[in-house]
Amino acid sequence: MHRRKVRVGIDVGGTFTDAALIDNETFEVIEKMKIPTTHHDPDGVAKGIVQILNRILSSKGIDPEDVVFIAHGTTQATNALLEGDVARVGIIGMGSGLDGLSARSESNPGDIELAPGKYLQTYHTYLDSKNLTDDQIEAAIDELIRQGAEVIVASEAYSVDDPANELRVIELAARKGVYATGGHEISQLYGLKTRTRTAVINASLIPKMMETANMTEKSVKDANISSQLMIMRCDGGVMSIDEVRKRPILTMLSGLAAGVAGALMYEKISDGIFFEVGGTSVDISVIKNGKVMIKNAEVGGHRTYLQSLDVRTLGIAGGSMIKVSGGRIADVGPRSAHIAGKEYEAFASADDIVSPGVRFISPRAGDPAEYAVCGCANGKEYAYTLAGAANILGYVPEGDYAKGNKEAALKAWEALAGAVGVSVEEAARQAMDIAIDKTMKTVNAMIDDYELDRSFVTLVGGGGSGAVLVPAMAEREGFKCRIANNAPYVSTIGVALAMVKEQLERTVVNPTEEDIKRIRADIVERIVKSGASEETVEVTIEIDSQKNILRAVATGSTELRSKDLAQEAMPVRQMQEIAASSIDQPAEATVLAAQTGRWSLFASESVKKSFFGLMKKKTSGVSVLDREGVVRFKKNNAHYKAVPKSDRGALNDFLDENTVYSDANATIPKVFVFYKEKMLDLTGMQTKEQLLSILDIETEMLLDEDEMLVVAYQ
């Protein structure tokens, strides 16, 4: 009998710990459940992980040895930073000669403000790294610990070129039984100030995360699961628990990354905005060309060298309460029913809403007493919420997690509508409009930041309250929208389906072929250590010539084969319509121009007449879709060519035709190459030689006759 192999995803949230069980072959969700998060147990949140793991496996009679992948996402690092629940950090700054003068101040960030009134405390000492002895290092460690440091950070000028001294500090601290980390372990970019700050934030999380990591790992082993436990990262990938022990900062914001990862696995989105709507807040992120957008995270208003999803959080959600001031509905949120300790009016029984009247409360000390609650003759009290408004207005579909009791909501809102002198529908509409206005400020900013085409954007609702906000917003603002499959569990599913991911950045001016080969080899070694199987690893190399950064991003999957969710390719006619819409052209003018591997390239040529029809201007649009019908590249004014790997002459000619020559220099085009399962982004390359050398490294496994689709634009 063929035993069913499963993947387990666990998402530890502030309120609930969720788990999902997924069939490893078909990716079908077999089971999902929630339990309250065990913050106050002696074993902490790890206890809840054990409980839910045992419960979900036994519910389907699954043996521990049939778990092939287990991962969890956690808000622990983020919450620790927000609440200032972090360790005190001692910094040993090092440098010599002229560099030593600036290194002394740049390696000393002082106390770092994490949130209003919450600080990460640091202590600092400085050593001249010329003729440095072990005795000097040990004395420095002892002095920092005497002052109160719980973790040590070693930070030396130019340690990214030679980390020997940082490694000595780490080794000597370890002998004393003290956790320590070095700036070079977190980032290989120059910039001692930002590198030190990022390393200090990382170090402040280590003791707490070590405790959790050890407990969680032990609990998974105690459950007889032999698969390695993976942890979600803030950029949407996962890493092994050993990596978490060294770099816990990468789990910051990982709860947010999981939701988008889950939505992308199921929802075939090319360009979209994803809303994970909970009870208290909404997390908003951008999907462009089928990928999630990433930026450098800030902590306490300071930039770090931590790449994370660009997620923006607002206090608007299903449980957001209605504020009344000056006799009218004035605001929605930021306080929620959950924070006020009230039940939602939309989930009451209509029989319990007896002679309702409106009262006003301040949910937290210092809040204005303007938050409306519905007081009933039987002594029961309910919060007026955005979920109530959405249910009254009919936006929440049958069977949805946020579907409430419309009759109860209407009865409760009659009292509120009376108090502000409008009809019930009008009161609900006013509340919804305020929520949409507040959210659209952020949505518009993100559309502008990532230059999205509004007519092609889809709004995707996830989380338990996705249907409360997203359909009404899409309707009013003219967007397409959908609610994600399994929306309340979308984060948990994202954790279970995640890929292993690693990133490496180095400061290199005009990288040579040797630099590129070296960073590529280093990232492959690093991602395999993190749990990816080597055959599945894909590497993207980016060169940022403005900032002199050479960056390698690697993704891979944890099993021996990477699976495609769609069993069969999308029909060409359907793809043609998606492609045409992505470049804003009629479908009949958009043709399938080339195909290779998982890629279909559609092209559209249009001739615009101007100046009384005398001048003709030809523009060409290119849209490349994967076999699931997701647009992975789209551009007007782009050129393409299908070339076999062996035809270097044709490739050279194509690049030359699309190069712009001026007196001073030659500007090569931005280039993407599609072949087999891979999309290769070469847009950061500065010279043709650089571009061709990377292409050679990346395609060395291709046969001479294998075809590549090359797309170029200026």
XYZ file of C-alpha atoms in Angstrom:
714
model
C 0.000 0.000 0.000
C 1.307 3.478 -0.910
C 1.592 5.510 2.319
C 0.527 9.108 2.123
C 3.405 11.561 2.609
C 2.514 14.939 4.131
C 3.867 18.437 4.729
C 3.031 20.253 7.961
C 2.875 24.033 8.326
C 2.508 25.687 11.723
C 1.981 29.409 12.185
C 2.445 30.800 15.688
C 0.438 34.019 15.912
C -0.267 36.428 18.748
C -3.707 34.922 19.431
C -3.834 31.501 17.766
C -1.394 28.816 16.719
C -2.626 27.356 13.416
C -1.607 24.151 11.680
C -2.263 22.789 8.197
C -1.637 19.304 6.852
C -0.953 19.116 3.128
C -0.631 16.121 0.791
C 2.949 16.145 -0.529
C 1.934 14.868 -3.983
C -1.177 16.874 -4.796
C -0.797 19.852 -2.410
C -4.374 19.267 -1.304
C -5.145 20.612 2.176
C -6.109 17.525 4.202
C -6.716 19.142 7.590
C -6.421 22.522 9.318
C -6.937 23.595 12.934
C -6.385 26.433 15.432
C -5.577 26.413 19.151
C -4.876 29.372 21.471
C -1.152 30.297 21.492
C 0.533 29.039 24.683
C 2.371 32.235 25.708
C 2.084 31.528 29.434
C 3.061 27.853 29.503
C 6.469 27.119 31.160
C 7.577 25.743 27.752
C 6.234 28.867 26.003
C 4.907 28.759 22.449
C 6.757 25.461 21.831
C 4.133 23.732 24.005
C 1.353 24.765 21.611
C 3.389 23.515 18.660
C 3.622 20.034 20.258
C -0.077 20.019 21.138
C -1.298 21.003 17.684
C 1.203 18.701 15.961
C 0.024 15.646 17.902
C -3.600 16.623 17.405
C -3.459 17.231 13.650
C -1.463 14.055 12.869
C -3.674 11.791 14.982
C -6.855 13.355 13.518
C -5.928 11.811 10.145
C -4.068 8.745 11.454
C -0.733 9.885 10.014
C 2.513 8.322 11.261
C 5.343 10.687 12.225
C 7.690 9.049 9.689
C 5.335 10.112 6.871
C 6.006 13.798 7.567
C 8.479 14.791 4.811
C 8.545 18.521 5.559
C 7.714 20.528 8.653
C 8.074 24.277 9.044
C 6.776 27.031 11.245
C 6.356 30.760 10.931
C 6.612 32.932 13.987
C 5.948 36.500 15.052
C 8.265 35.993 18.022
C 11.200 38.107 16.802
C 8.906 40.916 15.652
C 6.994 40.922 18.928
C 10.217 40.860 20.963
C 11.417 43.972 19.114
C 8.065 45.772 19.443
C 7.851 44.985 23.148
C 11.546 45.646 23.857
C 11.863 42.080 25.179
C 15.476 41.686 24.018
C 18.898 40.872 25.491
C 21.508 43.526 26.351
C 24.346 43.559 23.830
C 28.072 44.209 24.366
C 29.950 45.393 21.273
C 33.674 44.959 20.688
C 34.558 47.443 17.935
C 37.903 46.932 16.176
C 40.053 48.746 13.632
C 43.559 50.036 13.104
C 45.429 53.001 11.656
C 43.355 55.770 10.076
C 40.298 53.491 9.765
C 40.442 53.069 13.525
C 39.368 56.678 14.125
C 36.010 56.268 12.408
C 35.573 52.603 13.447
C 35.481 53.632 17.113
C 32.323 55.721 16.612
C 30.734 53.742 13.751
C 30.784 50.501 15.747
C 29.004 52.205 18.674
C 25.276 52.642 17.890
C 24.343 53.513 21.510
C 20.900 52.433 22.737
C 18.611 51.601 19.803
C 14.963 52.708 20.050
C 12.793 49.767 18.948
C 9.375 51.284 19.623
C 8.282 54.429 21.504
C 9.878 54.164 24.960
C 11.382 50.682 24.335
C 15.149 50.478 23.925
C 17.758 47.872 23.108
C 20.643 48.572 25.527
C 24.228 48.347 24.284
C 27.674 48.603 25.891
C 30.731 49.352 23.786
C 34.472 48.943 23.955
C 37.128 49.439 21.296
C 40.302 47.446 20.536
C 43.122 48.323 18.153
C 43.288 45.266 15.921
C 46.990 45.674 15.156
C 48.951 43.133 17.294
C 45.699 42.107 19.068
C 46.198 39.445 21.781
C 43.750 36.890 23.164
C 44.256 38.371 26.633
C 43.053 41.792 25.432
C 39.956 40.204 23.839
C 39.129 38.182 26.969
C 39.507 41.254 29.183
C 37.139 43.196 26.890
C 34.513 40.397 26.985
C 34.733 40.191 30.809
C 34.342 43.966 31.165
C 31.242 44.077 28.883
C 29.622 41.223 30.824
C 30.419 42.992 34.117
C 28.538 46.038 32.755
C 25.472 43.882 31.990
C 25.891 42.513 28.452
C 24.226 39.134 27.782
C 25.442 38.671 24.182
C 28.615 39.855 22.420
C 28.903 41.383 18.927
C 32.326 41.595 17.267
C 32.431 44.347 14.657
C 35.623 45.251 12.808
C 36.182 47.687 9.923
C 36.542 45.656 6.680
C 35.768 42.343 8.416
C 33.891 41.309 5.265
C 37.291 41.022 3.535
C 38.966 39.221 6.437
C 36.768 38.071 9.356
C 39.670 36.499 11.321
C 39.499 38.898 14.303
C 35.695 38.707 14.575
C 35.981 34.900 14.533
C 38.585 35.047 17.343
C 36.181 37.073 19.517
C 33.315 34.644 18.834
C 35.529 31.655 19.668
C 36.836 33.160 22.952
C 33.293 34.192 24.022
C 32.018 30.668 23.266
C 34.710 29.229 25.582
C 33.282 31.419 28.353
C 29.790 30.108 27.576
C 28.608 33.447 26.144
C 26.626 33.814 22.897
C 28.494 35.905 20.334
C 28.144 36.867 16.683
C 30.127 38.902 14.153
C 29.095 41.644 11.757
C 30.401 39.595 8.794
C 27.943 36.773 9.583
C 24.925 39.006 9.048
C 25.992 41.008 6.018
C 28.942 41.135 3.646
C 28.347 44.750 2.694
C 30.739 47.567 3.578
C 29.252 50.202 5.856
C 30.379 49.507 9.413
C 27.588 51.579 10.941
C 24.636 49.770 9.334
C 26.382 46.389 9.546
C 26.983 46.843 13.304
C 23.385 47.965 13.911
C 21.991 44.951 12.009
C 24.320 42.590 13.921
C 23.328 44.150 17.279
C 19.589 43.744 16.596
C 20.268 40.146 15.556
C 22.325 39.458 18.698
C 19.642 40.912 20.981
C 17.247 38.198 19.772
C 19.625 35.242 20.108
C 19.048 34.116 23.754
C 15.248 34.093 23.425
C 15.259 32.471 19.980
C 17.821 29.826 21.077
C 15.474 28.821 23.872
C 12.486 28.555 21.531
C 14.488 26.895 18.748
C 15.837 24.257 21.129
C 12.416 23.547 22.644
C 10.693 23.416 19.271
C 13.345 21.144 17.798
C 13.154 18.850 20.817
C 9.351 18.716 20.570
C 9.519 17.716 16.894
C 12.100 14.996 17.693
C 9.970 13.808 20.645
C 7.083 13.397 18.193
C 9.377 10.969 16.268
C 9.458 13.178 13.181
C 12.780 12.691 11.414
C 12.349 15.490 8.858
C 14.450 18.578 9.625
C 12.452 21.438 11.171
C 12.466 24.545 8.954
C 11.623 28.117 10.024
C 10.017 30.782 7.859
C 12.177 33.751 6.828
C 11.120 37.354 6.320
C 11.689 37.163 2.551
C 9.240 34.309 1.996
C 11.677 31.387 2.088
C 12.540 28.972 4.901
C 15.801 28.064 6.616
C 17.010 25.304 8.908
C 16.795 25.726 12.672
C 20.629 25.794 12.888
C 20.585 28.942 10.751
C 17.942 30.489 13.056
C 20.308 30.030 15.994
C 22.881 32.175 14.173
C 20.619 34.633 12.375
C 17.292 34.985 14.211
C 16.821 38.469 12.702
C 15.815 36.708 9.470
C 12.628 35.482 11.163
C 11.544 39.059 11.888
C 8.310 39.700 9.948
C 8.250 36.041 8.874
C 4.592 35.715 9.852
C 3.806 38.332 7.218
C 5.873 36.573 4.550
C 4.004 33.320 5.014
C 0.614 34.706 3.956
C 1.837 35.991 0.622
C 3.786 32.787 0.016
C 0.581 30.821 0.535
C -1.512 33.089 -1.644
C 1.010 32.868 -4.494
C 1.087 29.068 -4.375
C -2.655 28.872 -4.920
C -3.716 32.058 -6.607
C -2.105 32.494 -9.987
C -1.435 36.218 -9.630
C 0.783 38.201 -11.990
C 0.350 41.721 -10.572
C -1.625 42.178 -7.420
C -1.907 43.564 -3.946
C -2.327 41.055 -1.144
C -4.219 41.936 2.032
C -3.949 39.688 5.035
C -6.843 40.986 7.103
C -7.109 39.835 10.709
C -9.167 41.103 13.646
C -6.991 44.101 14.563
C -4.758 44.932 11.588
C -4.213 44.378 7.883
C -0.820 43.564 6.300
C -0.513 44.775 2.716
C 2.110 43.568 0.233
C 2.736 43.799 -3.510
C 3.054 41.035 -6.107
C 4.642 42.043 -9.424
C 5.423 39.686 -12.310
C 4.404 36.782 -10.071
C 6.977 37.694 -7.399
C 6.732 39.355 -4.012
C 8.438 42.737 -3.625
C 11.323 43.046 -1.174
C 13.120 45.986 0.462
C 15.532 46.739 3.323
C 13.725 46.561 6.646
C 13.855 49.426 9.121
C 13.927 49.026 12.891
C 13.083 52.077 14.994
C 13.361 54.270 11.898
C 16.898 53.063 11.056
C 17.774 51.091 7.938
C 19.268 47.628 8.422
C 20.932 45.245 5.977
C 17.960 42.918 6.375
C 16.025 42.171 3.207
C 12.383 41.477 3.941
C 9.038 41.606 2.205
C 7.752 45.128 1.768
C 4.751 44.715 4.060
C 2.821 47.735 5.342
C 0.546 47.319 8.336
C -2.536 49.415 9.150
C -4.957 49.314 12.093
C -7.959 48.478 9.884
C -9.513 45.009 10.093
C -12.602 42.905 10.692
C -12.828 43.844 14.369
C -12.033 47.568 13.937
C -14.438 49.566 16.110
C -16.548 52.519 14.950
C -15.744 55.944 16.406
C -18.411 58.625 16.732
C -17.616 62.276 17.313
C -19.648 65.438 16.804
C -22.781 63.397 16.153
C -21.370 61.524 13.133
C -19.287 58.454 12.301
C -15.781 59.938 12.424
C -13.379 57.015 12.152
C -12.891 53.242 11.995
C -10.157 51.741 14.217
C -7.392 51.629 15.228
C -8.828 49.895 18.321
C -10.529 46.558 17.746
C -13.224 44.563 19.534
C -10.470 42.121 20.552
C -8.508 44.889 22.343
C -11.666 46.267 24.004
C -12.582 42.741 25.170
C -16.002 42.909 23.478
C -17.800 40.447 21.216
C -18.701 41.424 17.625
C -22.285 42.496 16.977
C -22.193 40.467 13.728
C -21.598 37.180 15.578
C -24.356 37.647 18.170
C -27.696 35.891 18.058
C -30.533 38.203 16.952
C -32.455 37.185 20.101
C -29.704 38.644 22.292
C -29.983 42.123 20.756
C -32.755 43.350 23.041
C -33.757 47.074 23.021
C -30.298 48.108 21.818
C -28.825 51.487 22.764
C -25.480 53.111 21.948
C -22.797 53.650 24.620
C -19.286 55.008 24.238
C -16.145 53.560 25.780
C -12.387 54.106 25.742
C -10.917 50.618 25.036
C -7.500 51.467 26.530
C -6.460 54.020 29.140
C -5.901 57.349 27.404
C -8.193 56.555 24.432
C -11.018 59.035 23.781
C -14.421 57.725 24.915
C -15.690 57.751 21.314
C -15.742 54.032 20.476
C -19.337 52.868 20.033
C -20.729 49.743 21.680
C -24.241 48.342 21.561
C -25.719 47.967 25.063
C -28.760 45.683 25.352
C -31.559 45.516 27.947
C -30.400 42.015 28.996
C -27.020 43.453 30.077
C -25.072 42.153 27.049
C -22.682 44.438 25.174
C -21.286 44.159 21.671
C -18.747 46.210 19.717
C -19.820 47.910 16.486
C -17.302 46.632 13.916
C -16.272 46.864 10.277
C -17.277 43.182 9.994
C -20.801 44.246 11.008
C -20.876 46.916 8.280
C -19.611 44.458 5.617
C -22.237 41.864 6.577
C -25.021 44.483 6.455
C -23.869 45.654 3.005
C -23.766 42.067 1.706
C -20.052 41.856 0.852
C -19.297 38.702 2.848
C -20.211 35.549 0.871
C -22.002 32.493 2.340
C -19.633 30.058 4.015
C -16.907 32.701 4.497
C -15.034 32.778 7.821
C -16.299 36.364 8.416
C -19.935 35.608 7.493
C -21.973 36.770 10.466
C -25.613 37.032 11.453
C -27.016 39.838 9.288
C -30.249 40.066 11.282
C -28.352 40.668 14.560
C -26.078 43.237 12.880
C -29.074 45.138 11.438
C -30.829 45.243 14.821
C -27.699 46.544 16.561
C -26.902 49.121 13.864
C -30.431 50.591 13.976
C -29.479 52.161 17.330
C -26.170 53.513 15.933
C -27.813 54.826 12.751
C -30.447 56.574 14.908
C -27.728 58.186 17.017
C -26.021 59.708 13.951
C -29.245 60.515 12.079
C -28.883 58.347 8.934
C -30.305 55.040 7.656
C -28.665 51.737 8.680
C -27.331 51.171 5.134
C -25.927 54.686 5.061
C -24.200 54.297 8.446
C -22.614 51.015 7.315
C -21.561 52.616 4.006
C -19.969 55.593 5.817
C -17.927 53.242 8.018
C -16.852 51.180 4.992
C -15.858 54.299 3.025
C -13.684 55.567 5.888
C -11.922 52.186 6.071
C -11.408 52.131 2.280
C -10.083 55.730 2.231
C -7.509 54.901 4.918
C -6.387 51.691 3.194
C -6.278 53.220 -0.305
C -3.675 55.793 0.830
C -1.252 52.908 1.325
C -2.446 50.991 -1.757
C -1.925 54.041 -3.998
C 1.548 54.608 -2.558
C 2.494 50.975 -3.244
C 1.115 51.082 -6.810
C 3.256 54.180 -7.443
C 6.354 52.752 -5.721
C 6.310 49.618 -7.869
C 4.928 51.255 -11.044
C 2.003 48.849 -11.331
C -0.566 49.200 -14.099
C -3.902 49.807 -12.315
C -5.949 48.157 -15.042
C -3.996 44.904 -14.586
C -3.900 44.784 -10.757
C -5.941 42.203 -8.803
C -6.692 42.750 -5.096
C -6.395 39.475 -3.171
C -7.999 39.070 0.249
C -6.484 36.674 2.769
C -6.754 36.083 6.509
C -9.994 35.555 8.412
C -11.454 38.966 7.455
C -10.357 39.263 3.804
C -13.985 39.504 2.625
C -14.743 42.313 5.114
C -12.546 44.867 3.349
C -11.320 43.736 -0.085
C -14.521 43.236 -2.164
C -15.953 46.633 -1.157
C -12.649 48.357 -1.917
C -12.309 46.673 -5.322
C -15.892 47.604 -6.217
C -15.496 51.265 -5.286
C -12.041 51.740 -6.804
C -12.600 49.672 -9.970
C -10.133 46.813 -9.366
C -10.518 43.091 -10.035
C -10.531 41.110 -6.802
C -10.720 37.651 -5.297
C -10.613 36.028 -1.884
C -7.719 33.557 -1.551
C -8.408 29.859 -1.309
C -8.436 28.757 2.382
C -8.004 32.451 3.292
C -8.037 32.095 7.124
C -5.194 29.536 6.884
C -3.287 31.123 4.028
C -0.204 31.846 6.201
C -0.067 28.319 7.552
C -0.332 26.827 4.060
C 2.380 29.238 2.889
C 4.688 27.885 5.583
C 4.008 24.286 4.544
C 4.676 24.987 0.864
C 7.628 27.352 1.268
C 10.934 27.164 -0.564
C 14.393 27.434 1.013
C 15.887 30.855 0.323
C 19.244 32.538 0.886
C 20.746 35.868 -0.062
C 24.309 37.173 -0.083
C 25.394 40.766 -0.762
C 28.964 41.994 -1.163
C 30.430 45.392 -1.825
C 32.330 44.994 -5.123
C 33.244 47.745 -7.587
C 32.977 46.526 -11.229
C 32.694 42.796 -10.429
C 34.813 40.454 -12.546
C 33.799 37.033 -13.809
C 35.853 35.619 -10.913
C 33.827 37.667 -8.327
C 30.586 36.425 -9.873
C 31.689 32.781 -9.883
C 32.820 33.088 -6.258
C 29.562 34.594 -4.928
C 27.600 32.002 -6.892
C 29.584 29.117 -5.357
C 29.257 30.642 -1.863
C 25.483 31.069 -2.060
C 24.978 27.507 -3.330
C 27.030 26.211 -0.395
C 25.028 28.363 2.021
C 21.577 27.331 0.735
C 22.458 23.628 0.772
C 23.482 24.096 4.439
C 20.063 25.660 5.009
C 18.304 22.522 3.803
C 17.825 22.841 0.029
C 18.679 19.926 -2.225
C 21.359 21.046 -4.657
C 19.608 19.961 -7.878
C 16.686 22.319 -7.233
C 18.771 25.432 -6.518
C 18.289 28.476 -8.739
C 20.611 31.457 -8.425
C 19.978 35.033 -9.583
C 22.938 37.405 -9.726
C 22.252 41.157 -9.541
C 24.744 43.980 -9.944
C 23.809 47.361 -8.506
C 26.409 49.676 -10.018
C 25.102 52.764 -8.189
C 25.753 51.260 -4.766
C 28.558 48.883 -5.867
C 26.639 45.880 -4.567
C 26.996 42.384 -6.005
C 24.013 40.322 -4.858
C 23.217 36.627 -5.216
C 19.755 35.263 -4.392
C 19.240 31.498 -4.308
C 16.009 29.529 -3.962
C 15.545 25.784 -3.826
C 13.131 23.209 -2.522
C 13.628 20.837 0.363
C 12.900 17.626 -1.491
C 14.634 16.008 -4.379
C 12.128 17.292 -6.855
C 10.517 20.638 -7.233
C 6.823 20.288 -7.944
C 4.624 22.227 -10.240
C 1.206 22.861 -8.729
C -0.631 22.854 -12.055
C -0.693 19.368 -13.497
C -1.449 20.571 -17.014
C -0.578 23.779 -18.827
C -3.173 26.509 -19.306
C -4.807 26.570 -22.784
C -3.118 28.961 -25.249
C -6.306 30.960 -25.916
C -6.653 31.742 -22.192
C -2.958 32.661 -21.959
C -3.331 34.938 -24.972
C -6.059 36.934 -23.223
C -3.994 37.296 -20.036
C -0.910 38.334 -22.032
C -2.876 40.905 -24.055
C -4.389 42.409 -20.924
C -0.932 42.637 -19.268
C 0.473 44.846 -22.051
C -2.822 46.648 -22.634
C -3.361 45.348 -26.200
C -6.330 43.684 -27.916
C -6.177 39.858 -27.786
C -6.451 39.528 -31.569
C -3.316 41.643 -32.018
C -1.345 39.507 -29.509
C 0.180 36.299 -30.854
C 2.093 33.360 -29.404
C 5.538 34.119 -30.839
C 7.778 31.524 -29.161
C 7.717 28.712 -26.621
C 10.384 26.805 -24.698
C 10.363 24.819 -21.437
C 7.720 26.268 -19.132
C 7.648 29.607 -21.018
C 5.277 31.043 -23.625
C 6.210 34.407 -25.163
C 3.392 36.521 -26.594
C 4.096 39.576 -28.720
C 1.899 42.380 -29.975
C 2.804 44.968 -32.568
C 0.751 48.088 -32.993
C 1.234 51.015 -35.343
C 0.185 54.397 -34.026
C -0.446 57.118 -36.586
C 0.283 60.695 -35.670
C 0.667 64.090 -37.360
C -2.418 63.709 -39.645
C -1.533 60.071 -40.306
C 1.768 60.919 -42.026
C 4.064 59.549 -39.330
C 3.819 55.907 -38.302
C 5.238 54.819 -34.982
C 5.675 51.096 -34.372
C 5.610 49.768 -30.795
C 6.014 46.167 -29.736
C 4.792 44.618 -26.493
C 6.181 41.388 -25.034
C 4.541 39.275 -22.305
C 6.064 36.003 -21.033
C 3.856 33.556 -19.108
C 4.753 30.374 -17.239
C 2.729 27.217 -17.845
C 0.283 28.144 -15.074
C -0.638 31.361 -16.877
C 1.176 33.735 -14.515
C 2.766 36.713 -16.269
C 6.438 36.684 -15.190
C 7.590 39.478 -17.518
C 5.770 42.214 -19.437
C 7.060 45.266 -21.258
C 6.048 47.536 -24.069
C 8.863 48.550 -26.425
C 10.760 45.303 -25.930
C 12.420 43.021 -28.485
C 12.824 39.257 -28.387
C 14.656 36.452 -30.130
C 14.638 32.665 -29.794
C 18.191 31.311 -30.124
C 19.705 27.852 -29.621
C 22.455 27.872 -26.972
C 25.131 27.132 -29.601
C 24.326 30.146 -31.823
C 26.543 32.728 -30.126
C 26.687 34.822 -33.332
C 22.906 35.380 -33.429
C 22.892 36.302 -29.739
C 25.755 38.775 -30.236
C 23.967 40.419 -33.162
C 20.710 40.674 -31.193
C 22.484 42.367 -28.257
C 24.317 44.766 -30.595
C 21.074 45.732 -32.371
C 19.564 46.692 -29.016
C 22.607 48.567 -27.672
C 22.516 52.365 -27.719
C 25.804 53.959 -28.805
C 26.711 57.525 -27.866
C 29.969 59.488 -28.037
C 30.998 58.449 -24.567
C 29.913 54.841 -24.274
C 27.675 51.947 -25.279
C 24.587 51.297 -23.133
C 23.646 47.618 -23.293
C 19.949 46.722 -23.062
C 18.254 45.248 -19.999
C 18.021 41.508 -20.695
C 15.951 38.572 -19.451
C 16.581 35.015 -20.671
C 14.014 32.196 -20.404
C 14.918 28.503 -20.812
C 13.719 25.159 -19.423
C 12.293 25.987 -15.948
C 14.404 29.116 -15.434
C 13.961 32.843 -15.803
C 17.321 34.627 -15.691
C 17.361 38.320 -14.833
C 20.449 39.993 -16.297
C 19.217 43.580 -15.955
C 22.000 44.588 -13.551
C 24.831 43.899 -15.997
C 26.947 46.851 -17.134
C 28.854 45.354 -20.072
C 28.207 42.777 -22.765
C 31.167 40.709 -21.498
C 29.701 40.563 -17.983
C 26.309 39.567 -19.348
C 27.685 36.789 -21.565
C 29.940 35.396 -18.821
C 27.014 35.037 -16.385
C 24.891 33.529 -19.141
C 27.655 30.938 -19.728
C 27.840 30.051 -16.025
C 24.046 29.739 -15.750
C 23.523 27.713 -18.945
C 26.508 25.377 -18.745
C 24.125 22.424 -18.236
C 22.123 23.174 -21.410
C 22.694 21.171 -24.587
C 23.814 23.053 -27.714
C 20.399 22.688 -29.365
C 18.397 23.785 -26.289
C 16.512 26.965 -27.073
C 16.632 30.195 -25.057
C 14.161 33.089 -25.341
C 16.061 36.360 -25.016
C 14.143 39.584 -24.316
C 15.832 43.003 -24.455
C 14.681 46.563 -23.751
C 16.254 49.922 -22.919
